[in-house]
Structure formats: structure tokens, C-alpha cells
CSV table of N, CA and C in Angstrom, one decimal:
chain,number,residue,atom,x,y,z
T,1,UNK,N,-39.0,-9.3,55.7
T,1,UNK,CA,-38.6,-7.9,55.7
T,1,UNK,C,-38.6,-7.5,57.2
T,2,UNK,N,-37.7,-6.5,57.6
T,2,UNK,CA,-37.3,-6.2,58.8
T,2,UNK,C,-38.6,-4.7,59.2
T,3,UNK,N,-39.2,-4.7,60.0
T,3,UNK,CA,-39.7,-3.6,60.6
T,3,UNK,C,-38.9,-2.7,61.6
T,4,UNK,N,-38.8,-1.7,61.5
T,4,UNK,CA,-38.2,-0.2,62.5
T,4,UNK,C,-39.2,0.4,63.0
T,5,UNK,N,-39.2,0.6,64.6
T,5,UNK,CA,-39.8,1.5,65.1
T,5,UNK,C,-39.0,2.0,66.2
T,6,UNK,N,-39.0,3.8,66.0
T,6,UNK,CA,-38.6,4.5,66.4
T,6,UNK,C,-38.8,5.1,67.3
T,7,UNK,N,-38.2,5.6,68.3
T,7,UNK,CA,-39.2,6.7,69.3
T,7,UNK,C,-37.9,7.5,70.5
T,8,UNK,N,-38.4,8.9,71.2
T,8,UNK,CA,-37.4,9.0,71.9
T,8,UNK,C,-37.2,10.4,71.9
T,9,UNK,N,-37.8,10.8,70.4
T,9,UNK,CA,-37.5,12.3,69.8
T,9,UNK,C,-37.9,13.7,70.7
T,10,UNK,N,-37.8,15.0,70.8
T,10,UNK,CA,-38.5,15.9,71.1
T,10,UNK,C,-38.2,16.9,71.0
T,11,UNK,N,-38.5,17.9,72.0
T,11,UNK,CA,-37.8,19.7,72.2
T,11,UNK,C,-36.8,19.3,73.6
T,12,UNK,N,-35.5,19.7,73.7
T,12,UNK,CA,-35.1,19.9,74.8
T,12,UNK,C,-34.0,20.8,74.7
T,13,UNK,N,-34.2,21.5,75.8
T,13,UNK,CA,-33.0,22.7,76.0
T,13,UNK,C,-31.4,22.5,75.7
T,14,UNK,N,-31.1,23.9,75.4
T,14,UNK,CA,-29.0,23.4,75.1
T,14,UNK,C,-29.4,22.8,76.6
T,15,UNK,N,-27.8,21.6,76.9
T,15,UNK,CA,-27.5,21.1,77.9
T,15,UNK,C,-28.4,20.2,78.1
T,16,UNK,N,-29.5,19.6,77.6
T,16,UNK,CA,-30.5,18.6,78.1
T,16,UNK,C,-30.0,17.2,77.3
T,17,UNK,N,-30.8,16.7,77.8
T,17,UNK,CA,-30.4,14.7,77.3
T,17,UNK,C,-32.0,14.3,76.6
T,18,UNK,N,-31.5,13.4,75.7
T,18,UNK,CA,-32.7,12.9,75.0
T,18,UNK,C,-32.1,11.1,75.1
T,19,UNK,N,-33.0,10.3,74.8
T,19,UNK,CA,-32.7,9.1,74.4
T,19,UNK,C,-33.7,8.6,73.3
T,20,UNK,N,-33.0,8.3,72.2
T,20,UNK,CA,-33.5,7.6,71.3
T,20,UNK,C,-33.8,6.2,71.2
T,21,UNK,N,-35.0,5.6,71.1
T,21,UNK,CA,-34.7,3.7,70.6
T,21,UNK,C,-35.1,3.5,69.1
T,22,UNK,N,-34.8,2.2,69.0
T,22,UNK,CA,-35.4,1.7,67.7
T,22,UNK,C,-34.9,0.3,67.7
T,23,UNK,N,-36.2,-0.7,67.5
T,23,UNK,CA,-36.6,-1.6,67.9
T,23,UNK,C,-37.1,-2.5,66.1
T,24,UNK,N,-36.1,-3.5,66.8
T,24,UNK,CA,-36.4,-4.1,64.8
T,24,UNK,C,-36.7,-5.1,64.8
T,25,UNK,N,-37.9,-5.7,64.0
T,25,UNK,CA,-38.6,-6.9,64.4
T,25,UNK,C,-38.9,-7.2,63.2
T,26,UNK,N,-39.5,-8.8,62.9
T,26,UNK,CA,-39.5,-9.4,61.4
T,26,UNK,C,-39.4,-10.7,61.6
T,27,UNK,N,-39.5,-11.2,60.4
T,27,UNK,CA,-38.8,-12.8,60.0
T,27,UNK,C,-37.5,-12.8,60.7
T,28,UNK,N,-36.8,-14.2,60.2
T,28,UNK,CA,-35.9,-14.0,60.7
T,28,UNK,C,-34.6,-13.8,60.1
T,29,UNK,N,-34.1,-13.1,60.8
T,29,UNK,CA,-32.9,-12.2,60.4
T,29,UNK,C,-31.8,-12.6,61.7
T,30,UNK,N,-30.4,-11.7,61.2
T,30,UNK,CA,-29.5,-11.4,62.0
T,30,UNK,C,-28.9,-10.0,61.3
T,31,UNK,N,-28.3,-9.3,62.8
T,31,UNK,CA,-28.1,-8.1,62.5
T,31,UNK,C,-26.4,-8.0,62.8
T,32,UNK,N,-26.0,-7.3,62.0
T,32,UNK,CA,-24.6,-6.8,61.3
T,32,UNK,C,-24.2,-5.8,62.1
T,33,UNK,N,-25.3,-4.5,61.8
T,33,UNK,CA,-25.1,-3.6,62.6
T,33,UNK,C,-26.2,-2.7,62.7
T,34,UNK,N,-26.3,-1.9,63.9
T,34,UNK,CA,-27.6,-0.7,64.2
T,34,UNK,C,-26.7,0.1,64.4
T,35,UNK,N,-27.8,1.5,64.2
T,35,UNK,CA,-27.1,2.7,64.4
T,35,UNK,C,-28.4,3.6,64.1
T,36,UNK,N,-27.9,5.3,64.1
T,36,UNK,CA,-28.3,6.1,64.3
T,36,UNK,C,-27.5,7.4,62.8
T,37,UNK,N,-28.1,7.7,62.3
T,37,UNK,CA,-27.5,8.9,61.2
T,37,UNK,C,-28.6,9.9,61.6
T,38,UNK,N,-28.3,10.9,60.6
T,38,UNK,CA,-29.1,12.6,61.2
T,38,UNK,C,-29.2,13.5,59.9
T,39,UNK,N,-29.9,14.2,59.8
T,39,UNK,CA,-29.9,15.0,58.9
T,39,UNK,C,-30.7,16.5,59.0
T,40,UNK,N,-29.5,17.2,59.1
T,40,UNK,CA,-30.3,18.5,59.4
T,40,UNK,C,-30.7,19.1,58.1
T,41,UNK,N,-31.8,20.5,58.2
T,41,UNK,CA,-32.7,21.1,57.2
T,41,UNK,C,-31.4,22.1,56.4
T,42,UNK,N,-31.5,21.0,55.1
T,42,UNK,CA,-30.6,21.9,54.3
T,42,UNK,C,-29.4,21.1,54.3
T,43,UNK,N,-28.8,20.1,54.9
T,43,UNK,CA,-27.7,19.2,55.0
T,43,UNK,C,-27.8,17.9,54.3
T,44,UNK,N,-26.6,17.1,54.0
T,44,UNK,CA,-26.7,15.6,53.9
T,44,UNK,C,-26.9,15.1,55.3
T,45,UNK,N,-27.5,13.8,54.9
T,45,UNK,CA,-27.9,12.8,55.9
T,45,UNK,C,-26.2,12.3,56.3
T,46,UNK,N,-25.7,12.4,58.1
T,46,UNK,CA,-24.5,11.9,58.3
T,46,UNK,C,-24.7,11.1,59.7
T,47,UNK,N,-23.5,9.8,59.5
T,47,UNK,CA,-23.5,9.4,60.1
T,47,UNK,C,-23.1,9.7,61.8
T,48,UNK,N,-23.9,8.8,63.2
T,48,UNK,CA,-23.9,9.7,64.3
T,48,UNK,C,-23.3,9.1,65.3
T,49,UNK,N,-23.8,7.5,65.1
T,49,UNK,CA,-23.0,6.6,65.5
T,49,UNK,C,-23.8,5.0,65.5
T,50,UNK,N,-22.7,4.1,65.4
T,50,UNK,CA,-23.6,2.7,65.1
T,50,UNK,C,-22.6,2.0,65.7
T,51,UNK,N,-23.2,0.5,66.4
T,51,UNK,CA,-22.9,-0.3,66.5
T,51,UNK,C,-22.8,-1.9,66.1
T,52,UNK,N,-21.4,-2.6,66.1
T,52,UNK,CA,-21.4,-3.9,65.1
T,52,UNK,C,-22.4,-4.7,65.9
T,53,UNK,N,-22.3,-6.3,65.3
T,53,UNK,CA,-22.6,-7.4,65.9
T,53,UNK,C,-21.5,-7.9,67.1
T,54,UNK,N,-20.3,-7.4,67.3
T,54,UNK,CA,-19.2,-7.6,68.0
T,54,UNK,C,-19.4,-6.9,69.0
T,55,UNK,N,-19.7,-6.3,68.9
T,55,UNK,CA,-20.2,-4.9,69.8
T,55,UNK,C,-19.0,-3.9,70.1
T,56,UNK,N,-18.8,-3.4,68.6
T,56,UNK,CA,-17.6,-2.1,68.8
T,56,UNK,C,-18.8,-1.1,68.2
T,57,UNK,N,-18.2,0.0,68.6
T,57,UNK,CA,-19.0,1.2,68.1
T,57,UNK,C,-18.4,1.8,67.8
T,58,UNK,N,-18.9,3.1,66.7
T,58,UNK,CA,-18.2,3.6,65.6
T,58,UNK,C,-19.0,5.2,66.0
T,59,UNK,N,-18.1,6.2,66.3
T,59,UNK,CA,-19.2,7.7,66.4
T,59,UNK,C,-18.5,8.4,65.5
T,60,UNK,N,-19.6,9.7,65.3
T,60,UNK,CA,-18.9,11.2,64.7
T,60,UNK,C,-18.3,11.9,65.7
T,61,UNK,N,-17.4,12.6,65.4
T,61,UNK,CA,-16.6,13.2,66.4
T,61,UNK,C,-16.9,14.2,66.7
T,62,UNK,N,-18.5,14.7,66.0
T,62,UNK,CA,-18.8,16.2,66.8
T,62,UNK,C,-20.0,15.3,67.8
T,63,UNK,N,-19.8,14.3,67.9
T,63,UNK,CA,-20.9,13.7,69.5
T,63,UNK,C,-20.0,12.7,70.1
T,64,UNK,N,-18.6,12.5,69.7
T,64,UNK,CA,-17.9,12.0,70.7
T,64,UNK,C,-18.1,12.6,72.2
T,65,UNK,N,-18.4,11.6,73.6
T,65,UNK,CA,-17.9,11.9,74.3
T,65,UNK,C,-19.5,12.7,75.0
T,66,UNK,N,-20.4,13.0,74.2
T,66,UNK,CA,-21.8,13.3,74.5
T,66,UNK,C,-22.9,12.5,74.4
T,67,UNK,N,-22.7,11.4,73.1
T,67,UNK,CA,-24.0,10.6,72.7
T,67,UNK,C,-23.4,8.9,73.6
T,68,UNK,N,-24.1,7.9,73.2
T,68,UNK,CA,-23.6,6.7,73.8
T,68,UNK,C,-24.5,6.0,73.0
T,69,UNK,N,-24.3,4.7,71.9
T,69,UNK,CA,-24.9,4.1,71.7
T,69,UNK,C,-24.9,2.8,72.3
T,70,UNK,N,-26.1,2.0,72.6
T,70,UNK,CA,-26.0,0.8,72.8
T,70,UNK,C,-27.0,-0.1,72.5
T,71,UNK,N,-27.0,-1.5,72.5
T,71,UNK,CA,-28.0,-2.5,72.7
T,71,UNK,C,-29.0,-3.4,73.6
T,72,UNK,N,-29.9,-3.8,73.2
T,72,UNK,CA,-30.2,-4.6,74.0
T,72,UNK,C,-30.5,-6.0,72.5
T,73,UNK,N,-29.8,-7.3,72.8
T,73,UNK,CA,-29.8,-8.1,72.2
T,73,UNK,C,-30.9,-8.9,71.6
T,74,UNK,N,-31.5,-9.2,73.1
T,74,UNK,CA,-32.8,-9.5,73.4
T,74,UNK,C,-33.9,-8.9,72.3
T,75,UNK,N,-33.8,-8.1,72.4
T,75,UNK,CA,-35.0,-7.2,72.2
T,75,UNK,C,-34.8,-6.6,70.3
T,76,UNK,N,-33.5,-7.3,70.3
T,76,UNK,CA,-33.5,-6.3,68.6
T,76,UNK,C,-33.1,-4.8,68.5
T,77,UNK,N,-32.6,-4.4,69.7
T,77,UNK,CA,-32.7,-2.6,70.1
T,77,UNK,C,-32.0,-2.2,70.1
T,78,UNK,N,-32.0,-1.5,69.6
T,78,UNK,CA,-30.4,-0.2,69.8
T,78,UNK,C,-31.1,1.7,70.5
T,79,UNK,N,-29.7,1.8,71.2
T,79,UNK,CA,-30.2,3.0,71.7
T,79,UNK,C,-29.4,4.2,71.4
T,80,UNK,N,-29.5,5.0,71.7
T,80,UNK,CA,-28.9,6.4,71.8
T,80,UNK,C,-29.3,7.1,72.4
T,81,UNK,N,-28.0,7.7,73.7
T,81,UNK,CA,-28.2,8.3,74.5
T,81,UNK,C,-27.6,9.7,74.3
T,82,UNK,N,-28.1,10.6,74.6
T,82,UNK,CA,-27.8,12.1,73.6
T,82,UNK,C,-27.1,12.7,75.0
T,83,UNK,N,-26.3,13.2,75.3
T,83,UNK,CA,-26.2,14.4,76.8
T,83,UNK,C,-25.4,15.2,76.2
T,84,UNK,N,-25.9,16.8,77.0
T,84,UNK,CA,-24.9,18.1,76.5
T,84,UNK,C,-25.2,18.5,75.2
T,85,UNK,N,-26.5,18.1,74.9
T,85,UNK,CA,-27.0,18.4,73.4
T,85,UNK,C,-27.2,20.4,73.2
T,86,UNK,N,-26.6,20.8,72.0
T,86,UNK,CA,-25.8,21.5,71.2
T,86,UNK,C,-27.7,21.6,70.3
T,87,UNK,N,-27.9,23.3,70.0
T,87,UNK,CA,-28.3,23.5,69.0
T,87,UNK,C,-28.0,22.7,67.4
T,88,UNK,N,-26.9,22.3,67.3
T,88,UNK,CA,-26.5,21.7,66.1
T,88,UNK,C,-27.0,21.0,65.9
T,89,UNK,N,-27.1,20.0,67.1
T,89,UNK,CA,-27.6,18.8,67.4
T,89,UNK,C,-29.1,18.5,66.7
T,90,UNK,N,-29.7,19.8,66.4
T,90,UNK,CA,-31.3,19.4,65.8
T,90,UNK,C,-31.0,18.7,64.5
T,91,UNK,N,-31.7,18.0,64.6
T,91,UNK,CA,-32.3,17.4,62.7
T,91,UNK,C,-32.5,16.3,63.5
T,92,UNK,N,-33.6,15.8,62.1
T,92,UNK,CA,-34.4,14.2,62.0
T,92,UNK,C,-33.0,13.1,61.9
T,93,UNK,N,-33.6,12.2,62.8
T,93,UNK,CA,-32.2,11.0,63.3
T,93,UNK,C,-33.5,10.2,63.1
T,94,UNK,N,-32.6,9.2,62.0
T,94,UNK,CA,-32.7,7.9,61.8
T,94,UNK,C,-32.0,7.0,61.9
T,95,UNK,N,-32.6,5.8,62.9
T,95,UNK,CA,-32.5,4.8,62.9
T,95,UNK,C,-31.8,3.7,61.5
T,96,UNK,N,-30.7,2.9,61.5
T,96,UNK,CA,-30.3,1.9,60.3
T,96,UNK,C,-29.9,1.0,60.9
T,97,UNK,N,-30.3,0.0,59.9
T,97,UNK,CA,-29.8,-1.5,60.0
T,97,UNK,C,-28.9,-2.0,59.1
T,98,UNK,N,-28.0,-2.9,59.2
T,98,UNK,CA,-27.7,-3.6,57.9
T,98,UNK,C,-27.7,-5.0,58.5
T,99,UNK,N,-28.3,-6.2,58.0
T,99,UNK,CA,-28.9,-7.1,58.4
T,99,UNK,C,-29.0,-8.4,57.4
T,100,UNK,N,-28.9,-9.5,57.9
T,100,UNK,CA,-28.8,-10.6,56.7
T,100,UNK,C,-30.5,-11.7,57.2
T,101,UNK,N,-31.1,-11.6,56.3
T,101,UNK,CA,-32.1,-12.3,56.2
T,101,UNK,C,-32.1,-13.6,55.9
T,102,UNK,N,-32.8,-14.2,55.9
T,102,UNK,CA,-32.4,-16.2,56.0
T,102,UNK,C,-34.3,-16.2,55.0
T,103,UNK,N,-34.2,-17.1,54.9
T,103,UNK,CA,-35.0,-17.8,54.0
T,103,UNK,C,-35.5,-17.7,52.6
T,104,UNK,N,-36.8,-17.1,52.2
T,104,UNK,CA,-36.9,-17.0,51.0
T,104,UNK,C,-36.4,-16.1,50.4
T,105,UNK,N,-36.0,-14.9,50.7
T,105,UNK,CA,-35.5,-13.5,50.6
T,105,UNK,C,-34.5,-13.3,51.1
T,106,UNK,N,-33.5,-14.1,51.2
T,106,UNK,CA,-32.1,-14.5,52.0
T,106,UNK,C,-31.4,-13.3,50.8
T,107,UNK,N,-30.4,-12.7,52.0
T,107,UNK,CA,-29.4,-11.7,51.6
T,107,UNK,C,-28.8,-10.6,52.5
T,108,UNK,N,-28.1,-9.6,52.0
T,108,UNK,CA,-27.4,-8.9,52.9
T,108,UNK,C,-28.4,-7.4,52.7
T,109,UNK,N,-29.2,-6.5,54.0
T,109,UNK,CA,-29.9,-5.8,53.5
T,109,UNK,C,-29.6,-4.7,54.3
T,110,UNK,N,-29.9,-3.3,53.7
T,110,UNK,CA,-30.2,-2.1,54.9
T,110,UNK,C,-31.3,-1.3,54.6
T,111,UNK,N,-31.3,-1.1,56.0
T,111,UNK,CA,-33.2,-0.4,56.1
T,111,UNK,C,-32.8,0.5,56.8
T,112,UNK,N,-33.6,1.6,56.3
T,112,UNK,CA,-33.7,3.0,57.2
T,112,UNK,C,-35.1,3.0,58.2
T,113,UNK,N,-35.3,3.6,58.9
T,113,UNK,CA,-36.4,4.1,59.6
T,113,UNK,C,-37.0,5.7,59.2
T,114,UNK,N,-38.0,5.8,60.0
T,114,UNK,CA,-38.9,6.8,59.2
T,114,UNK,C,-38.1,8.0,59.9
T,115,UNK,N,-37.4,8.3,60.6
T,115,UNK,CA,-36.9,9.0,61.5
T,115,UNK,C,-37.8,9.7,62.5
T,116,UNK,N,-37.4,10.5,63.7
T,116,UNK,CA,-37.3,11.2,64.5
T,116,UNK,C,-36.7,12.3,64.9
T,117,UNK,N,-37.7,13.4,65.2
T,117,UNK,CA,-37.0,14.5,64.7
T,117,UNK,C,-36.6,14.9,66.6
T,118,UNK,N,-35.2,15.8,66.4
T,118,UNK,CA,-34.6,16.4,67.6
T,118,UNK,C,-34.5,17.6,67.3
T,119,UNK,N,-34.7,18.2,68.6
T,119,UNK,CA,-35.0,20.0,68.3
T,119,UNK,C,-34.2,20.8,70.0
T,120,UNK,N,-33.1,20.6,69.6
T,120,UNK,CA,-32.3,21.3,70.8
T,120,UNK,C,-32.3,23.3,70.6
T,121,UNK,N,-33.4,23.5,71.8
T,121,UNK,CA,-33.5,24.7,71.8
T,121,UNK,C,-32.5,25.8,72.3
T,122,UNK,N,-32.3,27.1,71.9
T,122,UNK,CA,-31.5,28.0,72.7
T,122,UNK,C,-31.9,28.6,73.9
């Protein structure tokens, strides 16, 4: 089983920058894809942006051009970098995987994280 840990969250003003990580560790695995979804108070959970194992990335088009995901390989990490962040922009962001595990528990799997919440003030 894959472990998620998250971090990165807080309060920051319209126009401020946040960076999100999340860091996935376990048996052994290989990863498909990481990313980042959101969910604001009162909304469905949507997606924000993720990246493959190829390394293409996939965003929402209300954070085109302000968020930036990326990786570090090494490390199991995916990041998200938030700029020009928008009151909208608050709700709890989580962290996902979709990941294929090898051994006794071999298969194709996705895991969420506990999220982290973002709070872009006025």
C-alpha cells in the first residue's frame, strides 16, 4: 500500500503564491500518474491538475497559466505551484495517485490523500 503525505497548505492573500507537495512512499510500486483535485465548501471534488508518467500534464482551465505542476522522480513527489491565487481558489486540495503495485497485491490502484486546505483571503 502506497502512503501520501501532504503539506504546503495555508492563508494567503488574493495575488499570493502557495506551493503544495505530496510525497508517496510504500512497497514497491510505479506511478501512472500524480496530481492535485480540490474541493470547495458546498462543491464537487474537481480536478486541478495532474501529471503522467511521460511527463505531460493535464490542468483546469480556471488555473491555466497560474498553477504549475511538477515532479521530482527521485523522491516520489509531485508539486504544485499556485501564483495569482483568486478567492475561488480556497477549498481542501488533495493530493492523487493512480499507481500499479507489484507483488502480493499487484494491480492498478488510486489513492487519495487526506488533503490540505487553501484559504485565499480578500
Amino acid at each position: 500500500q502506497v502512503q501520501l503525505v501532504e503539506s504546503g497548505g495555508g492563508l494567503v492573500q488574493v495575488g499570493g503564491s502557495l506551493r503544495l507537495s505530496c510525497a508517496a512512499s510504500g512497497s514497491t510500486f510505479s506511478i501512472n500518474a500524480m496530481g492535485w483535485y480540490r474541493q470547495a465548501r458546498g462543491k464537487q471534488r474537481e480536478l486541478v491538475a495532474f501529471i503522467r508518467s511521460g511527463g505531460s500534464t493535464t490542468y483546469a482551465d480556471s488555473v491555466k497559466g497560474r498553477f504549475t505542476v511538477s515532479r521530482d522522480i527521485a523522491k516520489n513527489t509531485v508539486y504544485l505551484q499556485m501564483n495569482s491565487l483568486k478567492p475561488e481558489d480556497t477549498a481542501v486540495y488533495y493530493c492523487n495517485i493512480v499507481y500499479r503495485n507489484y507483488g502480493l497485491d499487484s494491480g492498478l490502484y488510486n489513492y487519495w490523500g487526506q488533503g490540505t486546505q487553501v484559504t485565499v483571503s480578500s
